mmCIF file of C-alpha atoms in Angstrom:
data_model
loop_
_atom_site.group_PDB
_atom_site.id
_atom_site.type_symbol
_atom_site.label_atom_id
_atom_site.label_comp_id
_atom_site.label_asym_id
_atom_site.label_seq_id
_atom_site.Cartn_x
_atom_site.Cartn_y
_atom_site.Cartn_z
ATOM 1 C CA UNK A 1 0.000 0.000 0.000
ATOM 2 C CA UNK A 2 2.846 2.404 0.720
ATOM 3 C CA UNK A 3 6.163 1.386 -0.872
ATOM 4 C CA UNK A 4 7.404 4.982 -0.603
ATOM 5 C CA UNK A 5 7.396 4.525 3.185
ATOM 6 C CA UNK A 6 9.970 1.739 2.944
ATOM 7 C CA UNK A 7 12.096 3.802 0.551
ATOM 8 C CA UNK A 8 12.011 6.769 2.927
ATOM 9 C CA UNK A 9 12.809 4.546 5.897
ATOM 10 C CA UNK A 10 15.881 3.117 4.174
ATOM 11 C CA UNK A 11 17.140 6.564 3.173
ATOM 12 C CA UNK A 12 16.650 8.031 6.656
ATOM 13 C CA UNK A 13 18.396 5.182 8.456
ATOM 14 C CA UNK A 14 21.277 5.274 5.975
ATOM 15 C CA UNK A 15 21.665 9.046 6.319
ATOM 16 C CA UNK A 16 21.727 8.655 10.103
ATOM 17 C CA UNK A 17 24.653 6.265 9.853
ATOM 18 C CA UNK A 18 23.012 2.847 10.006
ATOM 19 C CA UNK A 19 24.061 -0.033 7.782
ATOM 20 C CA UNK A 20 20.747 -1.460 6.593
ATOM 21 C CA UNK A 21 20.433 -5.111 5.534
ATOM 22 C CA UNK A 22 17.376 -6.756 3.981
ATOM 23 C CA UNK A 23 17.458 -10.469 4.883
ATOM 24 C CA UNK A 24 15.964 -12.901 2.400
ATOM 25 C CA UNK A 25 12.912 -14.845 3.462
ATOM 26 C CA UNK A 26 11.222 -12.072 5.448
ATOM 27 C CA UNK A 27 7.552 -11.627 4.598
ATOM 28 C CA UNK A 28 4.241 -10.965 6.331
ATOM 29 C CA UNK A 29 4.720 -10.843 10.090
ATOM 30 C CA UNK A 30 1.378 -12.583 10.746
ATOM 31 C CA UNK A 31 -0.152 -9.688 12.675
ATOM 32 C CA UNK A 32 -3.396 -9.361 10.712
ATOM 33 C CA UNK A 33 -4.166 -13.069 10.860
ATOM 34 C CA UNK A 34 -3.132 -13.211 14.510
ATOM 35 C CA UNK A 35 -5.357 -10.270 15.418
ATOM 36 C CA UNK A 36 -8.261 -11.937 13.629
ATOM 37 C CA UNK A 37 -7.944 -14.830 16.064
ATOM 38 C CA UNK A 38 -6.487 -17.368 13.624
ATOM 39 C CA UNK A 39 -3.420 -18.216 15.660
ATOM 40 C CA UNK A 40 -2.573 -21.427 13.740
ATOM 41 C CA UNK A 41 -2.762 -19.512 10.465
ATOM 42 C CA UNK A 42 -0.397 -16.801 11.709
ATOM 43 C CA UNK A 43 2.360 -19.048 13.055
ATOM 44 C CA UNK A 44 3.913 -20.132 9.722
ATOM 45 C CA UNK A 45 4.426 -16.471 8.800
ATOM 46 C CA UNK A 46 6.030 -15.796 12.158
ATOM 47 C CA UNK A 47 8.318 -18.827 12.014
ATOM 48 C CA UNK A 48 9.560 -17.843 8.539
ATOM 49 C CA UNK A 49 10.490 -14.373 9.789
ATOM 50 C CA UNK A 50 12.102 -15.680 12.949
ATOM 51 C CA UNK A 51 14.240 -18.070 10.881
ATOM 52 C CA UNK A 52 15.279 -15.320 8.453
ATOM 53 C CA UNK A 53 16.084 -12.714 11.087
ATOM 54 C CA UNK A 54 17.821 -15.164 13.409
ATOM 55 C CA UNK A 55 19.974 -16.435 10.561
ATOM 56 C CA UNK A 56 21.064 -12.854 9.836
ATOM 57 C CA UNK A 57 21.763 -12.318 13.525
ATOM 58 C CA UNK A 58 24.056 -15.346 13.553
ATOM 59 C CA UNK A 59 25.678 -14.518 10.216
ATOM 60 C CA UNK A 60 26.586 -10.874 10.665
ATOM 61 C CA UNK A 61 24.943 -9.587 13.805
ATOM 62 C CA UNK A 62 22.082 -7.138 14.080
ATOM 63 C CA UNK A 63 21.675 -4.256 16.480
ATOM 64 C CA UNK A 64 17.990 -3.846 15.683
ATOM 65 C CA UNK A 65 15.140 -5.190 13.604
ATOM 66 C CA UNK A 66 13.354 -2.066 12.409
ATOM 67 C CA UNK A 67 9.589 -2.105 11.867
ATOM 68 C CA UNK A 68 7.921 0.918 10.258
ATOM 69 C CA UNK A 69 4.337 -0.262 10.728
ATOM 70 C CA UNK A 70 3.388 -0.234 14.395
ATOM 71 C CA UNK A 71 0.654 -2.864 14.041
ATOM 72 C CA UNK A 72 3.344 -5.259 12.841
ATOM 73 C CA UNK A 73 5.876 -4.074 15.402
ATOM 74 C CA UNK A 74 3.577 -4.742 18.335
ATOM 75 C CA UNK A 75 3.304 -8.397 17.267
ATOM 76 C CA UNK A 76 6.962 -8.922 16.348
ATOM 77 C CA UNK A 77 7.912 -7.563 19.760
ATOM 78 C CA UNK A 78 5.597 -10.240 21.158
ATOM 79 C CA UNK A 79 7.078 -13.187 19.228
ATOM 80 C CA UNK A 80 9.027 -14.247 22.310
ATOM 81 C CA UNK A 81 5.822 -14.550 24.318
ATOM 82 C CA UNK A 82 3.876 -16.214 21.508
ATOM 83 C CA UNK A 83 6.508 -18.949 21.061
ATOM 84 C CA UNK A 84 7.494 -19.313 24.711
ATOM 85 C CA UNK A 85 6.190 -22.906 24.883
ATOM 86 C CA UNK A 86 7.544 -24.071 21.515
ATOM 87 C CA UNK A 87 11.017 -25.532 22.179
ATOM 88 C CA UNK A 88 12.267 -25.231 18.602
ATOM 89 C CA UNK A 89 11.466 -21.511 18.464
ATOM 90 C CA UNK A 90 11.290 -20.163 22.015
ATOM 91 C CA UNK A 91 14.920 -19.023 22.206
ATOM 92 C CA UNK A 92 15.102 -17.701 18.653
ATOM 93 C CA UNK A 93 11.794 -15.848 18.975
ATOM 94 C CA UNK A 94 12.882 -14.244 22.235
ATOM 95 C CA UNK A 95 16.144 -13.098 20.617
ATOM 96 C CA UNK A 96 14.240 -11.534 17.713
ATOM 97 C CA UNK A 97 11.769 -9.726 19.963
ATOM 98 C CA UNK A 98 14.571 -8.435 22.165
ATOM 99 C CA UNK A 99 16.063 -6.317 19.363
ATOM 100 C CA UNK A 100 12.865 -5.343 17.523
ATOM 101 C CA UNK A 101 12.353 -1.574 17.450
ATOM 102 C CA UNK A 102 9.900 0.830 15.895
ATOM 103 C CA UNK A 103 11.420 3.081 13.246
ATOM 104 C CA UNK A 104 10.995 6.121 15.494
ATOM 105 C CA UNK A 105 12.914 4.451 18.328
ATOM 106 C CA UNK A 106 15.927 3.772 16.112
ATOM 107 C CA UNK A 107 15.901 7.146 14.368
ATOM 108 C CA UNK A 108 15.620 8.929 17.715
ATOM 109 C CA UNK A 109 18.483 6.892 19.178
ATOM 110 C CA UNK A 110 20.716 7.623 16.169
ATOM 111 C CA UNK A 111 19.799 11.315 16.327
ATOM 112 C CA UNK A 112 19.171 13.833 13.570
ATOM 113 C CA UNK A 113 22.077 15.977 12.353
ATOM 114 C CA UNK A 114 21.994 19.483 13.805
ATOM 115 C CA UNK A 115 21.579 20.981 10.345
ATOM 116 C CA UNK A 116 18.385 19.012 9.650
ATOM 117 C CA UNK A 117 15.700 21.426 8.521
ATOM 118 C CA UNK A 118 12.454 20.854 6.683
ATOM 119 C CA UNK A 119 12.151 22.662 3.328
ATOM 120 C CA UNK A 120 8.929 24.126 4.718
ATOM 121 C CA UNK A 121 8.131 24.471 8.469
ATOM 122 C CA UNK A 122 4.754 22.802 8.123
ATOM 123 C CA UNK A 123 2.206 22.454 10.894
ATOM 124 C CA UNK A 124 2.085 18.691 11.484
ATOM 125 C CA UNK A 125 -0.693 17.019 13.469
ATOM 126 C CA UNK A 126 0.681 13.804 14.912
ATOM 127 C CA UNK A 127 -1.707 10.853 15.203
ATOM 128 C CA UNK A 128 -0.778 8.201 17.778
ATOM 129 C CA UNK A 129 -1.594 4.770 16.392
ATOM 130 C CA UNK A 130 -3.108 2.566 19.091
ATOM 131 C CA UNK A 131 -0.514 -0.134 18.428
ATOM 132 C CA UNK A 132 2.252 2.417 18.992
ATOM 133 C CA UNK A 133 1.012 4.472 21.941
ATOM 134 C CA UNK A 134 -0.882 1.732 23.795
ATOM 135 C CA UNK A 135 0.780 -1.425 22.497
ATOM 136 C CA UNK A 136 4.403 -0.289 22.446
ATOM 137 C CA UNK A 137 4.167 2.719 24.827
ATOM 138 C CA UNK A 138 5.860 4.997 22.293
ATOM 139 C CA UNK A 139 4.705 8.614 22.112
ATOM 140 C CA UNK A 140 7.675 10.929 22.633
ATOM 141 C CA UNK A 141 10.106 9.781 19.942
ATOM 142 C CA UNK A 142 8.067 10.615 16.815
ATOM 143 C CA UNK A 143 7.238 14.063 18.167
ATOM 144 C CA UNK A 144 10.853 14.718 19.099
ATOM 145 C CA UNK A 145 12.036 13.739 15.625
ATOM 146 C CA UNK A 146 9.483 15.898 13.806
ATOM 147 C CA UNK A 147 10.215 18.843 16.079
ATOM 148 C CA UNK A 148 13.941 18.376 15.566
ATOM 149 C CA UNK A 149 13.405 18.406 11.807
ATOM 150 C CA UNK A 150 11.831 21.849 12.017
ATOM 151 C CA UNK A 151 8.133 21.007 11.885
ATOM 152 C CA UNK A 152 5.548 22.451 14.268
ATOM 153 C CA UNK A 153 4.019 19.415 15.981
ATOM 154 C CA UNK A 154 0.365 19.549 17.007
ATOM 155 C CA UNK A 155 -1.406 17.117 19.321
ATOM 156 C CA UNK A 156 -4.894 15.967 18.415
ATOM 157 C CA UNK A 157 -7.841 16.234 20.821
ATOM 158 C CA UNK A 158 -8.745 12.823 22.274
ATOM 159 C CA UNK A 159 -5.547 11.456 20.810
ATOM 160 C CA UNK A 160 -5.888 8.276 22.852
ATOM 161 C CA UNK A 161 -8.858 7.157 20.740
ATOM 162 C CA UNK A 162 -8.663 4.721 17.821
ATOM 163 C CA UNK A 163 -9.079 6.048 14.273
ATOM 164 C CA UNK A 164 -11.186 3.019 13.349
ATOM 165 C CA UNK A 165 -8.627 1.097 11.316
ATOM 166 C CA UNK A 166 -7.447 -1.464 13.878
ATOM 167 C CA UNK A 167 -6.083 -3.994 11.408
ATOM 168 C CA UNK A 168 -9.141 -5.318 9.560
ATOM 169 C CA UNK A 169 -11.715 -3.744 11.889
ATOM 170 C CA UNK A 170 -12.594 -1.108 9.303
ATOM 171 C CA UNK A 171 -13.459 -3.914 6.876
ATOM 172 C CA UNK A 172 -15.364 -6.145 9.294
ATOM 173 C CA UNK A 173 -17.115 -3.428 11.318
ATOM 174 C CA UNK A 174 -17.503 -0.616 8.769
ATOM 175 C CA UNK A 175 -20.213 1.362 10.580
ATOM 176 C CA UNK A 176 -18.316 1.698 13.853
ATOM 177 C CA UNK A 177 -15.029 2.207 12.008
ATOM 178 C CA UNK A 178 -16.594 4.987 9.926
ATOM 179 C CA UNK A 179 -17.874 6.725 13.059
ATOM 180 C CA UNK A 180 -14.386 6.625 14.566
ATOM 181 C CA UNK A 181 -12.853 7.805 11.291
ATOM 182 C CA UNK A 182 -15.166 10.794 11.069
ATOM 183 C CA UNK A 183 -14.484 11.647 14.723
ATOM 184 C CA UNK A 184 -10.729 11.558 14.102
ATOM 185 C CA UNK A 185 -11.103 13.700 10.962
ATOM 186 C CA UNK A 186 -13.074 16.249 12.960
ATOM 187 C CA UNK A 187 -10.318 16.460 15.565
ATOM 188 C CA UNK A 188 -7.756 16.935 12.797
ATOM 189 C CA UNK A 189 -9.777 19.795 11.337
ATOM 190 C CA UNK A 190 -9.927 21.469 14.752
ATOM 191 C CA UNK A 191 -6.148 21.949 14.937
ATOM 192 C CA UNK A 192 -5.913 23.037 11.266
ATOM 193 C CA UNK A 193 -2.685 21.276 10.279
ATOM 194 C CA UNK A 194 -1.049 21.276 6.866
ATOM 195 C CA UNK A 195 -0.236 17.578 7.122
ATOM 196 C CA UNK A 196 -0.991 14.621 9.410
ATOM 197 C CA UNK A 197 1.834 12.255 10.356
ATOM 198 C CA UNK A 198 1.737 8.785 11.891
ATOM 199 C CA UNK A 199 3.646 5.505 12.033
ATOM 200 C CA UNK A 200 1.138 2.923 10.826
ATOM 201 C CA UNK A 201 -0.089 2.259 7.276
ATOM 202 C CA UNK A 202 -3.496 1.040 8.480
ATOM 203 C CA UNK A 203 -4.161 4.349 10.213
ATOM 204 C CA UNK A 204 -2.919 6.223 7.157
ATOM 205 C CA UNK A 205 -5.369 4.477 4.845
ATOM 206 C CA UNK A 206 -8.252 4.937 7.281
ATOM 207 C CA UNK A 207 -7.672 8.614 8.071
ATOM 208 C CA UNK A 208 -7.113 9.502 4.411
ATOM 209 C CA UNK A 209 -10.678 8.306 3.719
ATOM 210 C CA UNK A 210 -12.172 10.918 6.045
ATOM 211 C CA UNK A 211 -9.730 13.841 6.043
ATOM 212 C CA UNK A 212 -8.686 16.123 3.191
ATOM 213 C CA UNK A 213 -5.372 16.914 4.902
ATOM 214 C CA UNK A 214 -2.360 15.107 3.364
ATOM 215 C CA UNK A 215 -1.496 11.987 5.371
ATOM 216 C CA UNK A 216 2.138 10.897 5.649
ATOM 217 C CA UNK A 217 4.345 8.478 7.515
ATOM 218 C CA UNK A 218 6.806 10.054 9.933
ATOM 219 C CA UNK A 219 9.664 8.564 7.889
ATOM 220 C CA UNK A 220 8.518 10.402 4.750
ATOM 221 C CA UNK A 221 8.641 13.790 6.471
ATOM 222 C CA UNK A 222 12.033 13.080 8.023
ATOM 223 C CA UNK A 223 13.361 11.902 4.674
ATOM 224 C CA UNK A 224 12.234 15.180 3.085
ATOM 225 C CA UNK A 225 13.894 17.187 5.859
ATOM 226 C CA UNK A 226 17.124 15.236 5.317
ATOM 227 C CA UNK A 227 17.275 16.040 1.611
ATOM 228 C CA UNK A 228 14.989 13.370 0.176
ATOM 229 C CA UNK A 229 12.141 13.979 -2.269
ATOM 230 C CA UNK A 230 8.970 15.815 -1.363
ATOM 231 C CA UNK A 231 6.458 13.135 -0.287
ATOM 232 C CA UNK A 232 3.920 12.245 -2.948
ATOM 233 C CA UNK A 233 0.916 13.232 -0.822
ATOM 234 C CA UNK A 234 2.398 16.721 -0.443
ATOM 235 C CA UNK A 235 3.088 16.983 -4.168
ATOM 236 C CA UNK A 236 -0.551 16.131 -4.861
ATOM 237 C CA UNK A 237 -1.658 18.737 -2.314
ATOM 238 C CA UNK A 238 0.552 21.455 -3.805
ATOM 239 C CA UNK A 239 -0.657 20.565 -7.277
ATOM 240 C CA UNK A 240 -4.286 20.815 -6.186
ATOM 241 C CA UNK A 241 -3.666 24.272 -4.712
ATOM 242 C CA UNK A 242 -1.979 25.528 -7.877
#
């Protein structure tokens, strides 16, 4: 749904001094299936990732496994617990979970260069994905990064509430999801931002359905501030205004 997010993530991490590797064999993390309650159906996906990441850990060492979708990250961080009673995977899963980090955690730890400045000091409303703020207890790092890049960061009213995406909830419970989406869009309108940032593709797709404000991943804005291309959603917005 958002390949530009991965491209931006790779560029940001590289610019901040990280050596990024893309191990073969990594695919779906199993989060969507797991959250739907189909635990047996999710486990093969998880085992494949554990094998791929653990092999890379043994081959060359990894300081972190970086996840740029918080719904996925909350589950990968839980692999150790999920496989705690499976002898063949308990140790490997725990090792993987121990070094799994959200993109914002790693970028914040590496630190932005002092000269980092956004081409335009946009007003950015930050949306806390439930899987990031409640699941992973991460709120400060994305705001700190956006502020450090020269953006004006705005908090949303009732920011603790779900946007209605919640994995596949917006597909399976469309009426309730739509009500939550419209509520979130109303809160966005109240703070009058020029862009909305977040760290989860599910939230991005959901909020973009109900808000006319450009919706971007945190990595895309940081990439732009570090010399990368203007994010596509902003280019569309500028084009619409001209």
